[in-house]
Amino acid sequence: MKLLNCPKSQNRGYTPLDGEKLNSNLEDCKEVFNILSPESDTEEYWPKTHEVHKDLRNSVQKFYKDLHKLAIVVISHLENALSLPEGFLSNHHQSHGPSTLRFLKYPTQLVQKNGAGPHSDYGTITFLIQDMIGGLQVNVDNNWVDVVPVQDAILCNVGDLLAKWTEDAVNSIVHRVIIRANKPERYSIAFFIHPVDETVIGDVTAGDYLMMKLTNSHKTRLQNVHEVSS
Ligand SMILES: O=C(O)CCC(=O)C(=O)O
Ligand SMILES: [Fe+2]
């Protein structure tokens, strides 16, 4: 199956195993497929329809919309819990905004390897769905603690912009993925909920912050099209 590589200035489409570093000091070992909102999604980044199930794109777009609705509910509850005015956070999110749905695959390794380097997520909140293989860890007081997979659970992480926005009433958490030796390949899905680009948070706009973080994590891309085993 052929997939168009993610352009450096954007966060969409396919990123190969060596295409991204979530922590500048470490090579990641993961494949990624990102989609933006259905309104800004274009066919060119998808595999050709004869290579995948014909409903794949529609189902993923519907999944995006459902997750976005759920995110607005969670963000509204957060406003309430943090005694913020109604709409203070939620009004700055739109279903056709820059939130990103990401599918990740971590291949089997013979020795333990870094899957995704230590980082915090960039946006408002992240929903994370992981399979039962394990390897996700959060950093608590300088110790790595396993996030033990729970069937059908959705994890919710606080992102950097939400921490800034709430003046650290909530904090983004540093996390990573390690690939333990001889484990089956691991799959996860992340939905990054980002405010619309022009939202001013502290001394930055959400769009500028996101662009700065994404540009740092994307390595130089040498090829445009990748042949991917399905
Ligand atoms: O695969 C995972 O469980 C985590 C991925 C992640 O943290 C990310 O893509 O930001
Ligand atoms: Fe993350």
PDB file of C-alpha atoms and ligand atoms in Angstrom, residues 20 22 30 102 104 106 116 119 121 128 130 136 175 177 186 188 190 192, ligand 1:
ATOM      1  CA  GLU A  20       9.345  11.775  14.242  1.00  0.00           C
ATOM      2  CA  LEU A  22       8.752  13.284  20.427  1.00  0.00           C
ATOM      3  CA  LYS A  30       6.643   3.992  15.736  1.00  0.00           C
ATOM      4  CA  ARG A 102      -3.659   9.730  15.304  1.00  0.00           C
ATOM      5  CA  LEU A 104       0.052   4.526  16.094  1.00  0.00           C
ATOM      6  CA  TYR A 106       4.893   0.086  17.524  1.00  0.00           C
ATOM      7  CA  ALA A 116       7.872   7.301  21.873  1.00  0.00           C
ATOM      8  CA  HIS A 119       7.131  14.356  26.153  1.00  0.00           C
ATOM      9  CA  ASP A 121       1.172  16.649  24.745  1.00  0.00           C
ATOM     10  CA  LEU A 128      -5.662   7.907  24.473  1.00  0.00           C
ATOM     11  CA  GLN A 130      -4.283   1.657  23.990  1.00  0.00           C
ATOM     12  CA  LEU A 136       2.906   3.448  28.151  1.00  0.00           C
ATOM     13  CA  HIS A 175       4.809  10.282  29.337  1.00  0.00           C
ATOM     14  CA  VAL A 177       6.177   4.476  25.394  1.00  0.00           C
ATOM     15  CA  ARG A 186       1.362  -2.519  19.918  1.00  0.00           C
ATOM     16  CA  SER A 188      -2.834   2.887  20.113  1.00  0.00           C
ATOM     17  CA  ALA A 190      -4.624   9.347  20.305  1.00  0.00           C
ATOM     18  CA  PHE A 192      -5.315  15.585  20.421  1.00  0.00           C
TER      19      PHE A 192
HETATM   20  O1  LIG B   1       1.011   5.327  21.925  1.00  0.00           O
HETATM   21  C1  LIG B   1       0.780   5.809  23.032  1.00  0.00           C
HETATM   22  O2  LIG B   1       0.255   5.144  23.938  1.00  0.00           O
HETATM   23  C2  LIG B   1       1.143   7.243  23.346  1.00  0.00           C
HETATM   24  C3  LIG B   1       1.398   8.097  22.142  1.00  0.00           C
HETATM   25  C4  LIG B   1       1.679   9.510  22.513  1.00  0.00           C
HETATM   26  O3  LIG B   1       1.933   9.813  23.645  1.00  0.00           O
HETATM   27  C5  LIG B   1       1.626  10.583  21.504  1.00  0.00           C
HETATM   28  O4  LIG B   1       1.533  10.291  20.296  1.00  0.00           O
HETATM   29  O5  LIG B   1       1.668  11.759  21.898  1.00  0.00           O
END
